[in-house]
Amino acid sequence: MLAVGLVLLLAAGLGQGTTRGVLREELLLRPLPVGDVAAVFQFRTRWDADLQRGAVSHYRLFPKALGQLVAAHGVRELHLALTQGFWSTQSWGQPPLGAPAGAELWVWFQDTVPDVDKAWKELSNILSGIFCASLNFIDSTNTVTPTASFKPLGVANGTDHRLLRYAVLPREVVCTENLTPWKKLLPCGSKAGLAVLLKAERLFHSSYHSQAVHIRPICRDASCLAVSWELRQTLTVVFDSFTSGQGKKDWSLFKMFSRTLTDACPLASESKVYVDISPKNKEKDLLEVTPTPTSVHEAIVQGDKTTYAVYDLLSPMLFNTSRSLNVQLKWKRPEDSSELSTPIMHAHRYVSGYGLQTGEISTLIYNTHPYRAFPVILLETVPWYLRLYVHTLTIITKGKENKPSYIHYQPAQDRKRPHLLEMLIQLPANSATKITIQFERALLKWTEYPPDPNHGFYVSSSVLSALVPSAIAMKNVNVEESPLFTSLFPSSDGSSYFLRLYTEPLLVNLPTPDFSMPYNVICLTCTVVAVCYGSFYNLLTRTFHVEEPSRGGLAKRLANVIRRLRGVPPI
Amino acid sequence: MRRGRFAPSGSAAERGNMAAAAPAARWASAAAAAALLLGCCGAVLAGGIQDQAEQFFKSGHTNNWAVLVCTSRFWFNYRHVANTLSVYRSVKRLGIPDSHIVLMLADDMACNPRNPKPATVFSHKNMELNVYGDDVEVDYRSYEVTVENFLRVLTGRIPPSTPRSKRLLSDDRSNILIYMTGHGGNGFLKFQDSEEITNVELADAFEQMWQKRRYNELLFIIDTCQGASMYERFYSPNIIALASSQVGEDSLSHQPDLGIGVHLMDRYTFYMLEFLEEVHPASQTNMNDLFQVCPKSLCVSTPGHRTDLFQRDPQNVLITDFFGSVRKVEITTETISLDRNLAGFESELPKDVLATEPLKYADQLPVAQIIHQKPKPKDWHPPGGFILGLWALIIMVFFKTYGIKHMKHIF
């Protein structure tokens, strides 16, 4: 026991120089305008090894399951997100990391891969085994190849979109069986560090739960001559105990997670908790955080200046007074909810129409910036059984038609490929853009219906990628020193930041047959045939012949004798 | 003679071996005299023979597998998921690891929007026991639970890209526990309200498993209405089967919970769970105790079992032969010293190839590049089939109309 502990200490103490992996963990707590709290966990492992060239057999911080996957299938980037719920941008603000409802998987392959579709199929099967999700349902009917969105997030020396695959399974449920393998990929598991807070009973009692895995190659240092592999595991959860009336607006770690933090993961080089205490609407001292944070950090996140109270779990003074850290937030004055700032871009999508034959999908995109316009790429994937009519596509802004600068439309092939619609649209300042397209519902073959067809069929969320102008110019900061939640999307210049939003998924009813009809038809047809055929058979083959009346038995003859004696006619 | 006898668990279970023909009286007396003679000199050897006989009747399996299937969808079938999860919990507690359990749940109850306590599945009223827990791995979920997938798992005929956690990698020394629950009828079990598996298909699947030597012994438990009909057709050796009700009877559910709004468990599995909670990895409870688990007074239906295909006496079969796991432990007395000097190991890794010029991140939204993007040149395929035939027809008609001499204009 002592020997093992000594070895661990030695290994951790050897430092980053010789161990080629670095683990950073971080928790961001952001109080939302409506009174709920969003918690974003990020665990990032950076590994200075070359997975692609093989010859890696010693896995320390990087999980072996994912390392072997990347090496064997020629993966350059992998992004998998499992989400339950919907991030409502209008009331909660911009999401730190967006994800569509259900399961989303997008992968960039290396250009040395001979058959991308085969590698994609194998990859989704293996991931379904690792994460206990039904990712094996990903096939050509829900996979698309976007041509302008989803550029690689890691270092890349070319973007040939033929190596990109994107698929969404909107019906996928996220529950503890997906969280369990996700937690097992962490170097410390759920035993030490920030991951002790991840208890399923509290995490799924929320209005939004999203867990993701991102693997990408990054620059090893500022000169960017060598490539390291980065694995980010993120978990975003929004607790709604205040808006659902179950709790007060003041929150604490114990109230949210039913646990408190006791120590940092011994394998982590950095372990911090950030609490967003930015003053809203220019009012200072609205929030009070206890215990005292170890430092205060100011950063420009998503174009706006935000202040964070930082708790560094590795600093010795944090656990001086008590063994556990329970961050508590109190609202000093009741905030008037009338002044809710709207985010610069938000979107809304809905399906309209009546009946089971036709319908219309409408997407509304709002640009609330007072004077800046910016471009947005809209990517829509519609399943083949909703036949889109592209001639009915209209884009209207401020009453006038808005022609997109780039359109890519790939029509669907029945049972083979979904519709793909990608458009680059300029959103003028302070406007609402409405994009509508009509569709017709197809009738599926009766074996293609799922066991619960009356629930409806899902259309996956559409993706909006935009370069949103920032209120304050952002400087290029060193990725290694800035908090993790600022560094997933590489920023090119300071005047705008990249944002990816997802709209609502749609639920559409298809004309559903009555599945008891085959049984009814068989019964009815067999009865009719039996009755008809039986009657004809009888008519054709029945012959009549005269039958001799029988003499009667003994009893009858005796009775006839008695009757003759009485004078009554015989029977 | 292979037809067996299916006994309701009130009477003693009888093996269906052929009844011995009564020997004649003189043979009986001769045999008795010989036995007396042997008995006095065999007293010393009796102890050794007893041990050997017990050894002969021990199971001889080296690994354990479990296939737990819940076949019902929709919120009001909560109790079927709770049944399966309680067996999963017992099996894990007694030592079978997740890698040896194939768990198939046809619907998600824990994170169902109707569940007032998300991420929990309870088996007792007043929410005493959360059988879902914090460490659960479901291998086949939701729409993946179909008759085809179930039979593929059993017979091993699985597409090559299936991950390991979804396979039943048993061998001829594996003891397998198969538990099924859902809605059933006389001779069939309903999968997800859209398809059925019949008892003949199930028996044939087990026979395929036997012929491919995929099991050593099999324990089949089914908790559905008219469950005994599902094991009527088995004909492969080494199978014990238990069912919660006889043909013509319904299996009833235990108790509803007013907070959750549905029935939480079925009676048979409820009492089986209570029985299994008393079992620990070293306990000596045997199959006969399992046969007595739910008498008619508690279960209302009559549970049944079938042991005629099984070679050992159920008295000698431990519960942990199927519900627990065999672990091979080797005790060694030599000291193993851990290498404290790990730095030397790391320096043996190959040096990385450095790029000549700095790499950069891709531009996330390069507007100019996107607008002027040329459409990708599609690979040219030679025209095939219909188009080729159409052009051939057009050319033939042309030359028939105008004569073959026009060919010289082309060549």
XYZ file of C-alpha atoms in Angstrom, chain A residues 166-539:
374
model
C -21.488 14.054 -40.068
C -24.453 12.206 -38.592
C -27.090 12.927 -35.959
C -29.419 10.459 -34.254
C -32.127 12.681 -32.763
C -33.998 9.868 -31.043
C -31.063 8.764 -28.904
C -31.683 8.758 -25.175
C -28.928 9.728 -22.750
C -28.899 8.071 -19.351
C -26.586 6.633 -16.734
C -25.388 3.890 -19.038
C -23.786 6.556 -21.241
C -22.316 8.398 -18.301
C -20.692 5.311 -16.810
C -18.259 4.594 -19.675
C -17.637 8.337 -20.120
C -16.525 8.579 -16.514
C -14.344 5.503 -16.873
C -12.307 7.257 -19.583
C -11.134 9.908 -17.122
C -7.673 9.274 -15.665
C -8.929 9.585 -12.102
C -12.279 7.979 -12.873
C -14.929 9.398 -10.614
C -12.905 8.901 -7.467
C -10.909 12.113 -7.130
C -10.926 15.641 -8.390
C -13.883 17.333 -9.997
C -15.380 14.099 -11.238
C -16.633 13.178 -7.748
C -19.489 15.591 -8.387
C -20.739 13.543 -11.312
C -23.540 11.548 -9.733
C -26.166 10.364 -12.169
C -29.168 10.963 -9.938
C -28.486 14.669 -9.801
C -27.111 15.132 -13.289
C -30.177 13.750 -15.034
C -32.594 15.674 -12.861
C -31.959 18.712 -15.002
C -33.380 20.397 -18.030
C -30.267 20.063 -20.168
C -27.555 17.456 -20.046
C -24.864 17.158 -22.664
C -21.706 15.095 -22.546
C -19.138 15.168 -25.291
C -15.805 13.772 -26.323
C -13.525 15.782 -28.619
C -10.278 14.417 -29.980
C -8.126 16.642 -32.185
C -4.508 17.390 -32.965
C -3.240 20.696 -31.580
C -0.076 22.728 -31.663
C 2.334 21.492 -29.069
C 3.667 24.955 -28.338
C 3.647 28.490 -29.660
C 5.956 27.725 -32.564
C 3.586 24.983 -33.697
C 6.160 22.754 -35.317
C 4.982 19.593 -33.640
C 1.577 18.124 -33.080
C 0.083 16.828 -29.847
C -3.176 15.006 -29.413
C -5.833 16.537 -27.261
C -8.756 14.733 -25.702
C -11.442 16.919 -24.200
C -14.307 15.464 -22.274
C -16.965 18.033 -21.554
C -20.188 17.773 -19.631
C -22.720 20.596 -19.565
C -25.696 20.475 -17.269
C -28.325 23.089 -16.470
C -30.057 22.710 -13.143
C -33.530 24.116 -13.147
C -34.497 23.806 -9.523
C -35.405 27.478 -9.322
C -37.568 27.788 -12.424
C -39.316 24.509 -11.697
C -40.163 25.782 -8.251
C -38.230 23.231 -6.289
C -35.540 25.425 -4.833
C -34.402 28.884 -4.048
C -32.335 31.082 -6.287
C -29.286 30.758 -4.039
C -27.361 27.666 -4.882
C -24.399 25.734 -3.622
C -22.382 22.813 -4.880
C -23.951 20.546 -2.325
C -27.455 21.518 -3.346
C -26.729 20.914 -6.998
C -24.610 17.768 -6.893
C -25.240 16.449 -3.365
C -21.448 16.289 -3.012
C -18.629 18.693 -2.261
C -15.075 18.797 -3.518
C -12.397 17.368 -1.294
C -9.268 17.343 -3.381
C -7.871 17.612 -6.856
C -7.107 14.636 -9.067
C -3.507 13.672 -8.223
C -2.726 13.198 -11.903
C -3.901 16.665 -12.887
C -1.529 19.535 -13.359
C -4.347 22.028 -12.984
C -7.698 21.749 -11.284
C -9.840 24.847 -10.999
C -13.386 25.957 -10.385
C -14.513 29.148 -12.139
C -17.629 30.941 -10.969
C -19.036 33.587 -13.264
C -19.584 36.673 -11.149
C -19.790 39.184 -13.969
C -21.995 42.071 -13.074
C -25.139 42.054 -15.122
C -26.477 45.300 -16.511
C -23.562 47.243 -15.092
C -24.542 46.630 -11.474
C -21.749 45.521 -9.294
C -21.950 43.439 -6.163
C -25.058 41.614 -7.132
C -23.598 38.241 -6.265
C -21.688 37.026 -3.293
C -19.579 33.897 -3.401
C -18.407 31.975 -0.362
C -15.757 30.815 0.538
C -13.275 33.420 -0.634
C -11.864 32.557 -4.013
C -8.144 32.051 -4.411
C -8.057 34.588 -7.259
C -10.198 36.588 -9.609
C -9.768 36.178 -13.351
C -10.981 38.424 -16.111
C -11.371 37.135 -19.592
C -13.074 38.016 -22.799
C -15.399 35.160 -23.549
C -17.669 35.179 -26.565
C -16.905 38.775 -27.202
C -17.815 40.066 -23.795
C -15.802 40.846 -20.713
C -16.546 38.446 -17.904
C -15.175 38.162 -14.402
C -14.620 34.849 -12.708
C -13.948 33.891 -9.123
C -11.367 31.126 -9.277
C -10.875 28.316 -6.803
C -7.646 26.513 -7.406
C -7.905 23.054 -5.901
C -4.164 22.564 -6.065
C -3.342 25.596 -3.935
C -2.707 24.625 -0.330
C -4.603 27.518 1.226
C -7.940 26.418 -0.122
C -8.443 23.511 2.229
C -6.998 25.303 5.225
C -10.217 26.033 7.012
C -12.313 23.057 6.016
C -11.662 19.692 4.421
C -14.247 20.138 1.713
C -15.032 22.922 -0.692
C -18.661 23.883 -1.032
C -18.998 26.920 -3.259
C -22.070 28.921 -2.429
C -23.621 31.801 -4.272
C -26.042 34.286 -2.797
C -27.952 36.951 -4.659
C -27.637 40.183 -2.746
C -30.591 42.016 -4.185
C -33.538 40.535 -5.984
C -32.744 41.031 -9.620
C -35.480 42.574 -11.677
C -36.140 40.151 -14.422
C -37.483 42.682 -16.856
C -34.049 43.583 -18.135
C -32.853 40.359 -19.724
C -30.181 40.880 -22.312
C -30.849 39.019 -25.504
C -27.956 37.256 -27.163
C -26.681 38.613 -30.439
C -27.816 35.609 -32.443
C -30.519 33.149 -31.675
C -32.704 30.916 -33.803
C -35.955 29.066 -33.706
C -37.261 26.320 -35.976
C -40.705 24.829 -36.240
C -42.839 22.739 -38.547
C -46.220 23.978 -39.703
C -49.017 22.721 -41.864
C -51.975 20.472 -41.378
C -52.825 16.950 -42.354
C -50.532 14.073 -43.080
C -49.587 14.916 -46.608
C -47.698 18.200 -46.713
C -46.009 20.537 -44.314
C -43.530 23.358 -44.089
C -40.323 23.779 -42.138
C -39.588 27.338 -41.043
C -36.404 28.607 -39.469
C -36.198 32.046 -37.885
C -32.771 33.534 -37.270
C -32.454 36.734 -35.266
C -29.578 39.158 -35.387
C -29.988 41.585 -32.498
C -26.751 43.510 -32.971
C -27.625 47.187 -33.480
C -25.290 47.949 -36.379
C -23.143 44.954 -37.460
C -24.131 42.369 -40.018
C -22.505 38.970 -40.141
C -22.671 35.768 -42.192
C -24.148 32.502 -41.019
C -24.028 29.039 -42.557
C -27.197 27.027 -42.142
C -26.860 23.247 -42.464
C -30.079 21.249 -42.634
C -30.316 17.500 -42.843
C -33.791 16.216 -43.544
C -34.561 12.471 -43.752
C -35.556 11.100 -47.150
C -39.168 10.383 -46.190
C -39.905 14.097 -45.980
C -39.553 15.069 -49.603
C -38.408 18.681 -49.783
C -39.493 20.889 -52.631
C -36.557 23.169 -53.221
C -38.506 25.439 -55.554
C -40.523 26.530 -52.508
C -37.413 27.634 -50.600
C -37.749 31.284 -49.628
C -35.471 33.445 -47.505
C -37.030 36.690 -46.387
C -35.348 39.403 -44.365
C -37.123 42.614 -43.414
C -39.789 41.909 -46.008
C -37.389 41.489 -48.921
C -35.847 38.411 -50.403
C -32.330 37.624 -49.220
C -30.287 35.661 -51.723
C -27.679 33.428 -50.146
C -24.107 33.816 -51.369
C -23.593 30.075 -51.454
C -26.038 27.213 -51.710
C -25.270 23.539 -51.753
C -28.244 21.242 -52.076
C -28.020 17.495 -52.371
C -31.403 15.864 -52.918
C -32.290 12.677 -51.139
C -32.393 9.211 -52.601
C -35.119 7.041 -51.171
C -33.746 4.753 -48.485
C -30.180 5.704 -49.343
C -29.375 9.296 -48.559
C -30.994 12.222 -46.724
C -31.482 15.752 -48.007
C -28.601 18.129 -47.372
C -29.090 21.871 -47.612
C -26.255 24.257 -46.841
C -26.559 27.987 -47.321
C -24.387 30.972 -46.506
C -26.675 33.861 -45.605
C -25.800 37.396 -44.667
C -27.811 38.591 -41.703
C -28.304 42.362 -41.729
C -28.118 44.248 -38.454
C -31.117 44.128 -36.175
C -33.192 41.808 -38.312
C -35.094 38.560 -38.326
C -34.612 36.196 -41.260
C -37.206 33.592 -42.099
C -36.319 30.554 -44.188
C -39.178 28.325 -45.278
C -39.311 25.192 -47.331
C -42.227 22.911 -48.030
C -42.201 19.155 -47.927
C -44.382 16.164 -48.607
C -44.572 13.089 -46.414
C -43.833 9.703 -47.920
C -45.483 6.422 -47.096
C -42.999 3.906 -45.779
C -43.106 0.176 -46.355
C -44.813 -1.528 -43.483
C -41.654 -3.224 -42.215
C -39.805 0.075 -42.051
C -41.890 1.520 -39.266
C -40.381 1.462 -35.785
C -42.257 -0.385 -33.037
C -43.844 2.886 -31.873
C -44.659 4.714 -35.117
C -47.374 6.871 -33.604
C -44.750 8.698 -31.570
C -43.597 10.391 -34.762
C -40.355 10.729 -36.620
C -37.613 13.113 -35.706
C -35.870 15.625 -37.930
C -32.470 16.448 -36.504
C -31.521 19.956 -35.420
C -30.135 22.287 -38.002
C -26.726 23.784 -37.383
C -25.960 27.486 -37.563
C -22.294 28.408 -37.751
C -21.605 32.102 -37.541
C -18.852 34.613 -37.050
C -20.496 36.864 -34.500
C -18.974 40.303 -33.958
C -17.638 40.706 -30.471
C -18.335 43.699 -28.297
C -14.741 43.843 -27.112
C -11.785 42.875 -29.256
C -10.159 39.668 -28.146
C -6.418 39.280 -28.085
C -4.712 36.113 -29.138
C -3.905 34.410 -25.880
C -1.715 31.500 -25.074
C -3.881 28.414 -25.155
C -2.015 26.713 -22.352
C -2.588 29.499 -19.876
C -6.150 30.493 -20.616
C -9.066 28.627 -19.113
C -10.299 25.655 -21.084
C -13.694 27.049 -21.886
C -12.154 29.750 -24.011
C -10.007 27.551 -26.158
C -12.087 24.978 -27.985
C -12.727 27.071 -31.069
C -9.545 28.539 -32.493
C -9.964 32.242 -33.009
C -8.540 33.913 -36.041
C -8.941 37.611 -35.349
C -10.207 39.510 -32.386
C -13.115 41.324 -33.924
C -15.430 38.348 -34.127
C -15.737 34.968 -32.569
C -17.002 31.727 -33.979
C -20.274 30.349 -32.652
C -22.169 27.184 -33.443
C -25.847 27.081 -32.512
C -28.330 24.272 -32.869
C -32.039 24.690 -33.401
C -34.818 22.551 -32.041
C -35.350 19.079 -33.449
C -38.711 18.550 -35.092
C -41.208 15.787 -34.527
C -43.255 14.937 -37.575
C -46.028 12.388 -37.947
C -45.982 10.209 -41.009
C -49.095 8.546 -42.332
C -49.134 5.376 -40.291
C -51.040 2.301 -41.364
C -53.016 0.130 -39.032
C -50.694 -2.753 -38.312
C -53.458 -5.185 -37.478
C -54.691 -5.003 -41.069
C -52.777 -8.016 -42.398
C -54.423 -10.168 -39.735
C -57.834 -8.669 -40.488
C -57.383 -9.155 -44.213
C -56.326 -12.760 -43.825
C -59.293 -13.555 -41.612
C -61.790 -11.836 -43.853
C -60.401 -13.224 -47.086
C -60.221 -16.729 -45.752
C -63.795 -16.524 -44.505
C -65.070 -15.197 -47.822
C -63.133 -17.743 -49.818
C -64.259 -20.550 -47.572
C -67.883 -19.562 -47.777
C -67.847 -18.988 -51.545
C -65.787 -21.985 -52.414
C -67.668 -24.156 -50.013
C -70.976 -23.191 -51.500
C -69.807 -23.717 -55.072
C -68.283 -27.018 -54.189
C -71.467 -28.198 -52.627
C -73.557 -27.039 -55.542
